CSV table of C-alpha atoms in Angstrom, one decimal:
chain,number,residue,atom,x,y,z
A,1,MET,CA,16.8,-14.2,-0.5
A,2,ALA,CA,17.7,-12.0,-3.4
A,3,VAL,CA,18.8,-14.2,-6.4
A,4,GLU,CA,20.1,-13.0,-9.8
A,5,ASP,CA,21.0,-15.3,-12.6
A,6,GLY,CA,20.8,-18.3,-10.2
A,7,GLU,CA,23.3,-16.7,-7.7
A,8,ALA,CA,22.3,-15.6,-4.2
A,9,ILE,CA,23.3,-11.9,-3.9
A,10,GLY,CA,21.7,-11.0,-0.6
A,11,TYR,CA,19.3,-12.0,2.2
A,12,VAL,CA,17.2,-10.7,5.0
A,13,VAL,CA,16.4,-12.7,8.2
A,14,CYS,CA,13.3,-11.7,10.1
A,15,ARG,CA,12.0,-12.9,13.5
A,16,VAL,CA,8.3,-12.6,14.0
A,17,ASP,CA,7.0,-11.9,17.5
A,18,GLU,CA,3.5,-11.3,16.4
A,19,PRO,CA,2.6,-8.5,15.8
A,20,CYS,CA,6.2,-7.3,15.7
A,21,VAL,CA,8.7,-8.2,12.9
A,22,TRP,CA,12.4,-7.8,13.7
A,23,VAL,CA,15.1,-7.6,11.1
A,24,GLU,CA,17.9,-9.6,12.6
A,25,SER,CA,20.2,-9.7,9.6
A,26,LEU,CA,20.4,-7.9,6.3
A,27,PHE,CA,23.2,-8.8,3.9
A,28,VAL,CA,24.2,-8.0,0.3
A,29,LYS,CA,27.3,-9.2,-1.4
A,30,LYS,CA,29.9,-6.4,-1.4
A,31,GLU,CA,30.0,-6.1,-5.2
A,32,ARG,CA,26.2,-5.8,-5.4
A,33,ARG,CA,25.8,-3.1,-2.8
A,34,ARG,CA,24.3,0.3,-3.6
A,35,GLY,CA,22.1,-1.1,-6.3
A,36,GLY,CA,18.8,-1.4,-4.6
A,37,VAL,CA,19.1,-5.0,-3.4
A,38,ALA,CA,19.0,-4.1,0.3
A,39,SER,CA,16.1,-1.7,-0.3
A,40,ALA,CA,14.1,-4.5,-2.0
A,41,LEU,CA,14.9,-7.0,0.8
A,42,PHE,CA,13.9,-4.5,3.4
A,43,ALA,CA,10.7,-3.7,1.6
A,44,LYS,CA,9.9,-7.5,1.8
A,45,ALA,CA,10.4,-7.3,5.6
A,46,GLU,CA,8.0,-4.3,5.7
A,47,GLU,CA,5.5,-6.3,3.7
A,48,LEU,CA,5.8,-9.1,6.2
A,49,ALA,CA,5.1,-6.6,9.0
A,50,ALA,CA,2.1,-5.3,7.2
A,51,SER,CA,0.7,-8.8,6.9
A,52,TYR,CA,0.7,-8.9,10.7
A,53,GLY,CA,-0.9,-5.4,10.9
A,54,GLY,CA,2.2,-3.4,11.5
A,55,ASP,CA,3.6,-0.5,9.5
A,56,MET,CA,7.3,-0.9,10.3
A,57,VAL,CA,9.9,-3.4,11.3
A,58,TYR,CA,12.1,-3.3,14.3
A,59,ASN,CA,15.9,-3.4,13.7
A,60,TYR,CA,18.8,-4.6,15.6
A,61,VAL,CA,21.8,-2.5,14.7
A,62,HIS,CA,25.1,-2.0,16.5
A,63,PRO,CA,26.1,1.7,17.1
A,64,ASN,CA,29.2,1.4,15.0
A,65,LYS,CA,27.5,0.1,11.9
A,66,ASP,CA,27.4,3.4,10.2
A,67,GLY,CA,26.4,2.0,6.8
A,68,MET,CA,23.3,0.2,8.2
A,69,ILE,CA,22.3,3.3,10.3
A,70,ALA,CA,22.5,5.5,7.2
A,71,PHE,CA,20.5,2.9,5.3
A,72,LEU,CA,17.8,2.8,8.0
A,73,ARG,CA,17.7,6.6,8.2
A,74,LYS,CA,17.2,6.8,4.4
A,75,SER,CA,14.4,4.4,4.9
A,76,GLY,CA,12.7,6.6,7.4
A,77,TYR,CA,13.8,4.9,10.6
A,78,SER,CA,15.4,7.1,13.3
A,79,VAL,CA,13.9,6.3,16.7
A,80,LEU,CA,16.1,4.6,19.3
A,81,ASN,CA,14.2,2.7,21.9
A,82,LEU,CA,16.3,-0.3,22.8
A,83,ILE,CA,19.8,-0.6,24.1
A,84,GLU,CA,22.0,-3.6,24.9
A,85,ILE,CA,23.6,-3.6,28.3
A,86,ARG,CA,26.3,-6.2,29.1
A,87,LYS,CA,29.4,-6.6,31.3
A,88,PRO,CA,32.7,-5.8,29.6
A,89,TYR,CA,34.6,-8.8,28.3
A,90,ALA,CA,37.6,-9.9,30.3
A,91,GLY,CA,40.4,-7.5,29.3
A,92,GLU,CA,38.2,-5.3,27.2
A,93,LYS,CA,39.2,-1.6,27.2
A,94,LEU,CA,36.2,0.7,26.7
A,95,SER,CA,37.2,4.3,25.9
A,96,THR,CA,34.0,5.9,24.7
A,97,LYS,CA,30.9,7.1,26.7
A,98,ILE,CA,27.4,7.0,25.1
A,99,ARG,CA,24.5,9.0,26.6
A,100,VAL,CA,21.0,7.7,26.2
A,101,HIS,CA,18.5,10.1,27.8
A,102,GLN,CA,19.9,10.7,31.3
A,103,ASN,CA,22.0,7.5,31.4
A,104,GLU,CA,25.6,7.2,30.4
A,105,PHE,CA,27.2,3.9,29.3
A,106,ASP,CA,30.7,2.7,28.5
A,107,TYR,CA,31.3,1.8,24.9
């Protein structure tokens, strides 16, 4: 948790599947964004990974979370090796196709 003047301004939630550390959630209050808080929190997650012998954390990020993707790229992360596959929700209209390697998925 990031705290300033007694106020919580952000947090990171990690799941440890030794030796892997997954960042499941990273949040910074809107008015405190772009000030290094997320970078400091993410660095703590990387420190946690290092304590288990790893040199990176794994990240869950939805493909439409452009801000988080940009943040991760700036932090040196760019490899996609996990996708979520699910059935469409009842009545859900999917209008985009995403290609991952030789597979195409509705999105």
